[in-house]
Amino acid sequence: MPTFVQILDFIGTFAFAISGIRLASAKRFDWFGAYVVGFVTAIGGGTIRDVLLGVTPGWMTNPIYLICTGLALLWVILFGKHLIHLHNTFFIFDSIGLALFTVVGVGKSIALGYPFWVAIIMGSITGAAGGVIRDVFINEIPLIFRKEIYAMACVVGGTAYWLCDLLGMQSYACQVVGGVSVFVTRILAVKYNICLPILTGGGEEEEGKE
Amino acid sequence: MPTFVQILDFIGTFAFAISGIRLASAKRFDWFGAYVVGFVTAIGGGTIRDVLLGVTPGWMTNPIYLICTGLALLWVILFGKHLIHLHNTFFIFDSIGLALFTVVGVGKSIALGYPFWVAIIMGSITGAAGGVIRDVFINEIPLIFRKEIYAMACVVGGTAYWLCDLLGMQSYACQVVGGVSVFVTRILAVKYNICLPILTGGGEEEEGKE
Amino acid sequence: MPTFVQILDFIGTFAFAISGIRLASAKRFDWFGAYVVGFVTAIGGGTIRDVLLGVTPGWMTNPIYLICTGLALLWVILFGKHLIHLHNTFFIFDSIGLALFTVVGVGKSIALGYPFWVAIIMGSITGAAGGVIRDVFINEIPLIFRKEIYAMACVVGGTAYWLCDLLGMQSYACQVVGGVSVFVTRILAVKYNICLPILTGGGEEEEGKE
């Protein structure tokens, strides 16, 4: 029987894959292309993290991510037209995935002996880098660099995790606080449309490094 | 004296490099840029595979791929105008490369002890990921996500390899059947313009994951 | 107290980060997005090199690169409008960074036992690949594939390093000659607007590899 964390992982993977598949669909990708984009959205962040940490990417040890992406593709093929009505549901699922992936990334880095500032970055990469690869594949500027707080929610959650650890809280409690911090930050950011300031003034000419 | 496989490897590398160099040329890259794009098209898939598998990329152990890309660049500089007449020849060469790279990727993964579903993915990455990097570099949506069957031919070939292995066939025979499956699938797909269905219905709004 | 090389490293990182942040600003990225692009411009080349060499990326062992990028972002936020007047200063800083990163990349590869042709490529990746990732993130064709000599300066410097080593010169002297070669090549290329030839004739139709 799957554990609670495994269920959350499945939900998060499914939501991330759906997001990739839908954006691929908007660009008229074929089924295969949409599947690849969905899969990379779901596992891309964790893969970059694992390559940087020097360990085998998680999806290479368990076919569940491939299967989950396949179910997501099937869902879009069958119920694509009705997805818009489920927009809020998928937003919640996506936020669950973001929270869980961040916490997993932080925890894995800590377990491998890295300092917390590395772990926070790895948590953010786990949560947000898949979406960056997705946007590169569909030839768009990555959304997370311009829209509401997304990767910053991972940084907030990773920092909360760290503070709990500093306070001597148990590993499990740190993870719960970290994950909830990501989730709440993300929900609040979208609900109140909280954005970081746009950077201006540095780029009237595009001649920095060539 | 080079073996038969080494000759096929050289032909495949040359064809992949030519494809990258020609697309770079269409975007008015300079010689250096065209060389880099050609090189990355040829070795990019194998490099991603080897990074994921945790081994040293093959091109770092043998300068033949650098030399082969140099010859491909020289060929385009000298005979560029006549390349169009050779279109069918390069299509055959490219399909040979696709078949060989796939089989090499599957075989290397098996030899490192990975299960077959990982090996099939690694074979497909070896064959098709170089073209994805190429298209990202020239700022286009990767062709393999939208055109005739390309990476799917790798999946077909990897699966054929697996079935042969299940049937107890010898390693060499599995490789031949796998490679021929890739080659024939690709040739038939182009000859009869076989495409996968376009995915529709999931992307009228682009608001999945942000 | 920081060594001379550490000071050069800081200057180079700062200049590379500024270049990423300014281009992100021109695309209206938010502060977080600009920070990420600046950071990746600064450490991206070294990270790809270290992943290929199979060692832990340098920025994961020392938070100085994160701090340096933060200072670069602060600089652009505070003094963005005045950056244009400093264009020549940043060009010199960027060239210092290019020279130092190249020499560091060559030296690290040699120390790990790789042959010189691999080391020259690793030096070039260290110097130039960060700018390629930056341009992919802002959805532009990488500048180094089309503008004045940039990555070629790394190849020149790496080759000079190699020749000095062949002549039996000491490691330190090889590094100085290599770095100065990169710097001078880059300065001369921009001063006299030296470009490599544009590749033409290979791309009237875009149908190489699909």
XYZ file of C-alpha atoms in Angstrom:
630
model
C 0.000 0.000 0.000
C 1.377 3.404 -0.898
C 2.388 5.757 1.879
C 0.970 9.246 2.283
C 4.149 10.761 0.815
C 3.962 8.431 -2.195
C 0.375 9.539 -2.824
C 1.431 13.203 -2.638
C 4.346 12.446 -4.988
C 1.976 10.841 -7.487
C -0.418 13.799 -7.307
C 2.425 16.286 -7.778
C 3.941 14.354 -10.680
C 0.519 14.089 -12.325
C -0.112 17.839 -11.971
C 3.331 18.783 -13.300
C 2.949 16.389 -16.246
C -0.504 17.808 -17.030
C 0.954 21.325 -17.092
C 3.633 20.271 -19.581
C 1.220 18.314 -21.748
C -1.283 21.181 -21.921
C 1.329 23.736 -22.953
C 2.673 21.284 -25.551
C -0.870 20.851 -26.827
C -1.194 24.619 -27.262
C 1.874 24.456 -29.562
C 0.397 21.557 -31.577
C 2.918 18.942 -30.455
C 2.120 15.346 -31.345
C 1.312 12.773 -28.654
C 4.903 11.727 -28.312
C 6.161 15.310 -28.018
C 3.486 16.125 -25.461
C 4.430 13.043 -23.452
C 8.114 14.003 -23.452
C 7.356 17.586 -22.407
C 5.039 16.342 -19.643
C 7.622 13.864 -18.420
C 10.446 16.401 -18.430
C 8.273 18.937 -16.593
C 7.625 16.335 -13.908
C 11.109 14.857 -13.496
C 13.406 17.581 -14.925
C 13.989 19.417 -11.669
C 14.821 16.282 -9.717
C 17.083 15.088 -12.521
C 19.146 18.291 -12.570
C 19.372 18.115 -8.776
C 20.567 14.511 -8.838
C 23.123 15.184 -11.589
C 24.514 18.105 -9.553
C 24.560 15.977 -6.390
C 26.237 13.134 -8.284
C 23.585 10.471 -7.669
C 21.347 8.442 -10.012
C 18.146 10.338 -10.922
C 15.134 8.980 -9.039
C 13.007 8.291 -12.125
C 15.643 5.801 -13.327
C 14.970 3.603 -10.299
C 11.180 3.441 -10.453
C 8.908 3.414 -13.543
C 6.067 5.094 -11.640
C 6.909 8.508 -13.145
C 6.689 7.157 -16.682
C 3.355 5.528 -15.887
C 2.020 8.623 -14.144
C 2.924 10.773 -17.183
C 1.198 8.246 -19.428
C -1.969 8.557 -17.345
C -1.718 12.340 -17.553
C -1.485 12.156 -21.340
C -4.440 9.808 -21.475
C -6.404 12.213 -19.278
C -5.714 15.161 -21.584
C -6.563 13.103 -24.692
C -9.860 11.925 -23.177
C -10.976 14.891 -21.109
C -8.974 17.767 -22.585
C -11.985 19.988 -23.184
C -13.084 19.736 -19.577
C -9.707 20.615 -18.100
C -10.507 24.301 -17.957
C -13.249 23.670 -15.414
C -10.707 21.869 -13.279
C -8.323 24.796 -13.316
C -8.483 25.393 -9.573
C -8.083 21.705 -8.819
C -4.936 21.523 -10.907
C -3.607 24.681 -9.328
C -3.957 23.025 -5.912
C -2.366 19.795 -7.199
C 0.484 21.762 -8.758
C 1.089 23.572 -5.471
C 1.114 20.244 -3.618
C 3.713 18.988 -6.078
C 5.786 22.135 -5.691
C 5.740 21.812 -1.902
C 6.573 18.117 -1.869
C 9.299 18.315 -4.523
C 10.951 21.187 -2.642
C 10.970 19.310 0.641
C 12.284 16.144 -1.027
C 15.072 18.156 -2.680
C 16.081 19.847 0.572
C 15.979 16.595 2.524
C 18.025 14.640 -0.044
C 20.749 17.321 -0.076
C 20.919 17.410 3.715
C 21.123 13.616 3.836
C 24.096 13.761 1.442
C 25.881 16.152 3.799
C 25.523 19.433 1.918
C 25.128 22.714 3.838
C 21.688 24.296 4.071
C 22.296 27.045 1.519
C 23.001 24.322 -1.072
C 19.946 22.350 0.110
C 17.653 25.361 -0.326
C 18.892 25.834 -3.893
C 18.463 22.113 -4.593
C 14.924 22.250 -3.210
C 14.127 25.171 -5.506
C 15.673 23.395 -8.493
C 13.629 20.270 -7.721
C 10.439 22.308 -7.611
C 10.957 24.812 -10.390
C 13.555 23.651 -12.938
C 11.210 21.207 -14.676
C 9.005 24.138 -15.646
C 12.025 25.988 -17.023
C 12.978 23.072 -19.296
C 9.318 22.783 -20.349
C 9.293 26.440 -21.399
C 12.609 26.105 -23.249
C 11.177 23.121 -25.174
C 8.060 25.035 -26.209
C 10.298 27.995 -27.120
C 8.937 30.496 -24.582
C 10.722 32.599 -21.978
C 10.400 30.636 -18.709
C 7.281 31.817 -16.890
C 8.866 31.543 -13.440
C 11.207 34.417 -14.307
C 8.344 36.811 -14.890
C 5.063 35.789 -13.218
C 3.847 35.554 -9.653
C 6.029 34.106 -6.961
C 6.764 30.491 -7.820
C 10.398 29.493 -7.278
C 10.558 32.070 -4.470
C 7.980 29.934 -2.654
C 10.541 27.106 -2.747
C 13.172 29.428 -1.279
C 10.736 30.462 1.463
C 9.932 26.828 2.243
C 13.577 25.772 2.219
C 14.435 28.606 4.583
C 11.578 27.627 6.903
C 12.926 24.056 6.880
C 16.342 25.427 7.840
C 15.021 27.581 10.680
C 13.111 24.609 12.126
C 16.310 22.583 11.985
C 18.207 25.392 13.741
C 15.544 25.346 16.459
C 16.284 21.667 16.997
C 12.987 20.385 15.609
C 12.810 16.816 14.344
C 13.394 16.031 10.684
C 9.749 15.138 10.076
C 8.483 18.371 11.644
C 10.954 20.430 9.579
C 9.615 18.794 6.428
C 5.999 19.506 7.301
C 6.707 23.155 8.144
C 8.824 23.548 4.985
C 6.195 22.002 2.750
C 3.323 23.959 4.244
C 5.369 27.164 3.833
C 5.820 26.502 0.126
C 2.146 25.673 -0.316
C 0.808 28.677 1.596
C 3.254 31.098 -0.038
C 2.240 29.904 -3.466
C -1.505 30.017 -2.740
C -1.285 33.511 -1.245
C 0.881 34.753 -4.121
C -1.703 33.703 -6.700
C -4.751 34.722 -4.644
C -3.435 38.247 -4.072
C -1.438 38.366 -7.323
C 1.813 39.032 -5.490
C 4.710 39.572 -7.897
C 8.301 40.535 -7.378
C 9.279 43.893 -8.865
C 10.212 43.964 -12.527
C 13.879 44.830 -13.014
C 14.301 47.905 -15.149
C 17.061 50.272 -16.085
C 19.818 47.801 -16.825
C 18.912 46.810 -20.297
C 18.237 49.736 -22.609
C 21.059 48.428 -24.719
C 21.757 44.735 -24.991
C 25.531 44.786 -24.977
C 26.695 43.275 -21.687
C 28.610 40.105 -22.266
C 28.560 38.804 -25.755
C 41.719 -0.895 -39.441
C 38.286 0.352 -38.354
C 35.602 -2.190 -37.624
C 32.222 -2.222 -39.337
C 30.582 -0.627 -36.279
C 33.207 2.136 -36.216
C 32.488 2.904 -39.858
C 28.740 3.105 -39.138
C 29.477 5.318 -36.117
C 31.537 7.661 -38.305
C 28.794 7.809 -40.956
C 26.129 8.516 -38.327
C 28.208 11.203 -36.610
C 28.935 12.827 -39.961
C 25.240 12.861 -40.910
C 24.131 14.252 -37.547
C 26.841 16.949 -37.681
C 25.820 17.888 -41.233
C 22.220 18.307 -40.079
C 23.275 20.666 -37.282
C 25.650 22.637 -39.491
C 23.048 23.128 -42.218
C 20.389 24.403 -39.827
C 22.982 26.729 -38.237
C 23.841 27.976 -41.698
C 20.180 28.816 -42.356
C 20.321 31.039 -39.249
C 23.525 32.759 -40.454
C 25.765 31.359 -37.716
C 29.503 31.871 -38.178
C 31.847 28.937 -38.803
C 32.525 28.454 -35.127
C 28.843 28.530 -34.189
C 28.006 26.088 -36.976
C 30.767 23.761 -35.800
C 29.491 23.837 -32.220
C 25.900 23.163 -33.294
C 27.050 20.309 -35.547
C 29.154 18.819 -32.765
C 26.391 19.072 -30.186
C 23.882 17.514 -32.594
C 26.239 14.571 -33.050
C 27.347 13.989 -29.458
C 24.621 15.680 -27.393
C 22.402 12.635 -27.017
C 25.237 10.366 -25.944
C 26.515 13.018 -23.548
C 23.157 13.383 -21.758
C 22.918 9.581 -21.577
C 26.392 9.268 -20.068
C 25.784 12.071 -17.549
C 22.570 10.328 -16.447
C 24.341 6.967 -16.266
C 27.211 8.536 -14.321
C 30.016 7.663 -16.755
C 32.464 9.782 -18.753
C 30.976 10.909 -22.102
C 32.388 8.921 -25.014
C 33.558 11.943 -27.011
C 35.938 12.867 -24.167
C 37.859 9.631 -24.681
C 38.378 9.778 -28.449
C 38.913 12.873 -30.644
C 37.299 11.174 -33.666
C 33.996 13.015 -33.099
C 35.712 16.403 -33.163
C 37.534 15.466 -36.350
C 34.401 14.059 -37.962
C 32.505 17.297 -37.208
C 35.411 19.285 -38.689
C 35.161 17.265 -41.899
C 31.393 17.843 -41.950
C 31.944 21.606 -41.643
C 34.553 21.512 -44.417
C 32.117 19.575 -46.594
C 29.365 22.178 -46.128
C 31.797 25.072 -46.754
C 33.114 23.468 -49.953
C 30.061 21.723 -51.365
C 27.160 23.451 -49.603
C 25.290 24.291 -52.772
C 25.280 20.699 -53.900
C 23.967 19.298 -50.635
C 20.363 19.528 -51.754
C 20.971 16.951 -54.479
C 22.325 14.629 -51.812
C 19.235 14.987 -49.680
C 18.255 11.333 -49.947
C 21.806 10.188 -49.234
C 21.921 12.234 -46.044
C 18.523 10.981 -45.030
C 19.834 7.407 -45.287
C 23.013 8.350 -43.386
C 20.985 10.080 -40.692
C 18.780 6.995 -40.313
C 21.894 4.807 -40.035
C 23.149 7.112 -37.284
C 19.811 7.028 -35.510
C 19.741 3.225 -35.590
C 23.341 2.799 -34.430
C 23.162 5.442 -31.687
C 19.987 3.863 -30.332
C 21.502 0.392 -30.192
C 24.703 1.720 -28.591
C 22.635 3.552 -25.973
C 20.532 0.495 -25.157
C 23.572 -1.784 -25.005
C 25.585 0.565 -22.762
C 22.702 0.856 -20.283
C 22.202 -2.925 -20.168
C 25.930 -3.425 -19.633
C 25.776 -1.042 -16.650
C 23.014 -3.159 -15.107
C 19.974 -0.945 -15.737
C 16.570 -2.509 -16.427
C 15.269 -2.556 -19.994
C 12.756 0.261 -19.611
C 15.657 2.560 -18.629
C 17.751 1.191 -21.499
C 15.025 1.949 -24.046
C 14.810 5.542 -22.813
C 18.597 5.851 -22.886
C 18.640 4.511 -26.449
C 16.047 7.099 -27.471
C 17.982 9.888 -25.732
C 21.176 8.797 -27.505
C 19.437 8.911 -30.855
C 17.180 11.922 -30.525
C 18.367 14.333 -27.799
C 21.182 15.814 -29.903
C 18.573 17.104 -32.335
C 16.613 18.639 -29.467
C 19.658 20.593 -28.233
C 20.355 21.655 -31.816
C 16.849 23.074 -32.152
C 17.076 24.857 -28.785
C 20.353 26.471 -29.928
C 18.840 27.730 -33.174
C 15.806 28.915 -31.189
C 13.192 26.670 -32.797
C 10.688 24.273 -31.253
C 12.323 20.819 -31.451
C 11.260 19.165 -34.697
C 11.013 15.704 -33.148
C 8.054 16.834 -31.063
C 6.013 17.698 -34.114
C 7.143 15.941 -37.302
C 7.095 12.385 -38.562
C 8.051 9.548 -36.304
C 11.670 10.022 -35.225
C 12.280 9.338 -31.548
C 9.425 6.814 -31.645
C 11.576 4.801 -34.067
C 14.155 4.578 -31.257
C 11.479 3.338 -28.869
C 10.396 0.729 -31.426
C 13.992 -0.413 -31.922
C 14.712 -0.519 -28.188
C 11.586 -2.577 -27.630
C 12.582 -4.976 -30.421
C 16.016 -5.327 -28.757
C 14.263 -6.169 -25.491
C 11.943 -8.759 -27.040
C 14.909 -10.483 -28.696
C 16.663 -10.563 -25.338
C 13.550 -12.042 -23.712
C 13.549 -14.734 -26.399
C 17.084 -15.642 -25.345
C 18.793 -14.380 -28.507
C 22.475 -13.497 -28.343
C 23.554 -9.930 -27.643
C 24.824 -9.393 -31.185
C 21.572 -10.609 -32.746
C 19.527 -8.355 -30.445
C 21.572 -5.376 -31.591
C 21.091 -6.160 -35.267
C 17.338 -6.635 -34.893
C 17.063 -3.458 -32.774
C 19.067 -1.350 -35.214
C 17.222 -2.640 -38.270
C 13.909 -1.936 -36.515
C 14.894 1.700 -35.946
C 16.092 2.077 -39.529
C 13.048 0.493 -41.158
C 10.578 2.344 -38.914
C 12.210 5.655 -39.759
C 12.368 4.973 -43.505
C 8.741 3.846 -43.634
C 7.596 6.821 -41.539
C 9.128 9.289 -43.972
C 8.184 7.376 -47.141
C 4.520 7.162 -46.142
C 4.538 10.390 -44.126
C 3.406 8.612 -40.971
C 2.872 11.047 -38.097
C 1.534 10.610 -34.609
C -1.739 12.427 -33.882
C -1.498 16.076 -32.897
C -2.628 16.628 -29.322
C -5.499 19.080 -29.118
C -7.969 20.243 -26.569
C -5.675 20.699 -23.601
C -4.230 24.045 -24.363
C -6.812 26.658 -25.282
C -5.554 28.605 -22.326
C -1.924 28.503 -21.276
C -2.341 28.512 -17.544
C -1.353 25.066 -16.285
C 1.694 25.268 -14.107
C 3.347 28.640 -13.981
C 42.922 37.921 2.799
C 41.895 37.010 -0.745
C 44.577 36.032 -3.219
C 45.090 37.767 -6.542
C 43.349 34.899 -8.356
C 40.360 35.114 -5.977
C 40.043 38.831 -6.712
C 40.112 38.142 -10.464
C 37.534 35.372 -9.958
C 35.252 37.771 -8.090
C 35.622 40.445 -10.788
C 34.891 37.923 -13.550
C 31.876 36.478 -11.740
C 30.545 39.968 -11.097
C 30.926 40.962 -14.752
C 29.299 37.762 -16.039
C 26.415 38.146 -13.566
C 25.923 41.794 -14.608
C 25.709 40.724 -18.250
C 23.005 38.176 -17.455
C 21.068 40.553 -15.222
C 21.091 43.338 -17.808
C 19.812 41.105 -20.603
C 17.120 39.745 -18.258
C 16.172 43.316 -17.442
C 15.739 44.088 -21.139
C 13.196 41.237 -21.262
C 11.342 42.573 -18.193
C 12.234 39.695 -15.877
C 11.443 40.188 -12.206
C 14.205 40.465 -9.598
C 14.243 36.751 -8.944
C 14.398 35.871 -12.643
C 17.181 38.378 -13.208
C 19.118 36.950 -10.279
C 18.792 33.410 -11.629
C 19.883 34.439 -15.124
C 22.841 36.369 -13.690
C 23.854 33.440 -11.508
C 23.582 30.917 -14.334
C 25.585 33.174 -16.659
C 28.337 33.315 -14.049
C 28.466 29.671 -12.956
C 26.808 27.815 -15.857
C 29.981 27.132 -17.810
C 31.873 25.814 -14.793
C 28.878 23.703 -13.805
C 28.629 21.980 -17.194
C 32.391 21.396 -17.113
C 32.241 19.848 -13.640
C 29.271 17.636 -14.531
C 31.155 16.378 -17.610
C 34.319 15.828 -15.551
C 32.295 14.040 -12.861
C 33.177 16.350 -9.950
C 31.052 18.535 -7.667
C 30.417 21.999 -9.189
C 32.564 24.675 -7.554
C 29.669 26.980 -6.610
C 28.244 24.206 -4.375
C 31.344 24.368 -2.179
C 31.521 28.129 -1.612
C 28.649 30.639 -1.316
C 30.798 33.479 -2.713
C 29.210 33.122 -6.180
C 25.707 33.518 -4.755
C 26.810 36.590 -2.802
C 28.636 38.080 -5.782
C 25.519 37.670 -7.967
C 23.453 39.323 -5.223
C 25.791 42.300 -5.243
C 25.560 42.461 -9.036
C 21.755 42.525 -8.816
C 21.896 45.252 -6.164
C 24.240 47.234 -8.379
C 21.867 47.063 -11.361
C 18.859 47.961 -9.186
C 20.655 50.975 -7.680
C 22.792 52.222 -10.536
C 21.131 50.691 -13.595
C 20.795 53.936 -15.483
C 24.490 54.686 -15.163
C 25.658 51.308 -16.394
C 25.878 52.476 -19.987
C 28.657 54.909 -19.105
C 30.584 51.994 -17.617
C 30.309 49.938 -20.765
C 34.042 49.836 -21.426
C 34.782 48.978 -17.804
C 32.404 46.012 -17.912
C 33.837 44.904 -21.221
C 37.296 44.776 -19.592
C 35.879 42.957 -16.537
C 34.064 40.487 -18.763
C 37.277 39.799 -20.688
C 39.150 39.257 -17.404
C 36.474 36.762 -16.385
C 36.650 35.015 -19.743
C 40.436 34.691 -19.479
C 40.420 33.475 -15.887
C 37.530 31.019 -16.316
C 39.230 29.518 -19.386
C 42.534 29.008 -17.572
C 40.770 27.538 -14.535
C 38.859 25.127 -16.796
C 41.996 24.024 -18.640
C 43.949 23.622 -15.400
C 41.235 21.617 -13.653
C 40.934 19.197 -16.593
C 44.710 18.694 -16.767
C 44.829 18.086 -13.011
C 42.172 15.369 -13.429
C 44.339 13.637 -16.020
C 42.480 14.505 -19.219
C 44.399 15.055 -22.469
C 44.954 18.608 -23.689
C 42.317 18.552 -26.431
C 39.704 17.789 -23.765
C 41.166 20.492 -21.516
C 40.926 23.126 -24.275
C 37.253 22.265 -24.816
C 36.613 22.353 -21.056
C 38.304 25.755 -20.843
C 36.081 27.045 -23.629
C 32.964 25.598 -21.978
C 33.940 27.229 -18.677
C 34.323 30.597 -20.369
C 31.502 30.584 -22.875
C 28.727 28.120 -21.947
C 27.223 30.337 -19.240
C 26.430 32.913 -21.909
C 24.772 30.238 -24.038
C 22.439 29.181 -21.193
C 21.706 32.858 -20.523
C 20.640 33.371 -24.138
C 18.503 30.209 -24.124
C 16.739 31.485 -20.977
C 15.968 34.864 -22.538
C 14.845 33.025 -25.694
C 17.471 34.415 -28.091
C 19.891 32.639 -30.403
C 23.182 32.472 -28.471
C 25.267 35.530 -29.327
C 28.571 33.650 -29.298
C 27.482 31.701 -32.372
C 27.118 34.846 -34.441
C 29.075 37.844 -33.099
C 32.759 38.722 -32.807
C 35.256 36.154 -31.646
C 34.364 35.094 -28.098
C 34.614 31.367 -27.504
C 37.370 31.227 -30.140
C 39.425 33.390 -27.775
C 39.142 30.549 -25.239
C 40.350 28.069 -27.838
C 43.305 30.358 -28.650
C 44.160 30.704 -24.964
C 43.805 26.986 -24.292
C 46.076 26.229 -27.240
C 48.667 28.748 -25.993
C 48.532 27.016 -22.589
C 49.183 23.698 -24.309
C 52.116 24.992 -26.368
C 53.740 26.446 -23.234
C 53.327 23.070 -21.557
C 54.880 21.322 -24.562
C 57.860 23.725 -24.283
C 58.337 22.565 -20.687
C 57.260 25.818 -19.056
C 56.020 25.728 -15.466
C 52.317 25.385 -14.709
C 52.059 28.959 -13.433
C 53.701 30.419 -16.543
C 51.403 28.367 -18.812
C 48.402 29.808 -17.002
C 49.601 33.386 -17.367
C 50.345 32.991 -21.070
C 47.002 31.219 -21.626
C 45.007 33.850 -19.785
C 46.763 36.777 -21.467
C 46.159 35.113 -24.851
C 42.407 34.916 -24.189
C 42.309 38.516 -22.966
C 44.317 39.991 -25.845
C 42.450 37.960 -28.484
C 39.125 39.144 -27.130
C 40.185 42.797 -26.863
C 41.629 42.833 -30.393
C 38.548 41.066 -31.804
C 36.234 43.744 -30.443
C 38.544 46.686 -31.174
C 38.966 45.715 -34.826
C 35.548 44.034 -35.095
C 37.083 40.715 -36.135
C 34.432 38.117 -36.933
C 34.591 34.610 -38.297
C 32.996 34.118 -41.713
C 29.260 33.502 -41.805
C 28.441 30.010 -43.042
C 26.268 30.089 -46.133
C 25.068 27.697 -48.769
C 24.117 24.768 -46.554
C 20.729 25.865 -45.406
C 18.464 27.025 -48.203
C 16.136 24.276 -47.147
C 15.829 23.209 -43.544
C 15.461 19.490 -44.004
C 18.672 17.881 -42.730
C 17.994 15.714 -39.737
C 14.514 15.880 -38.386
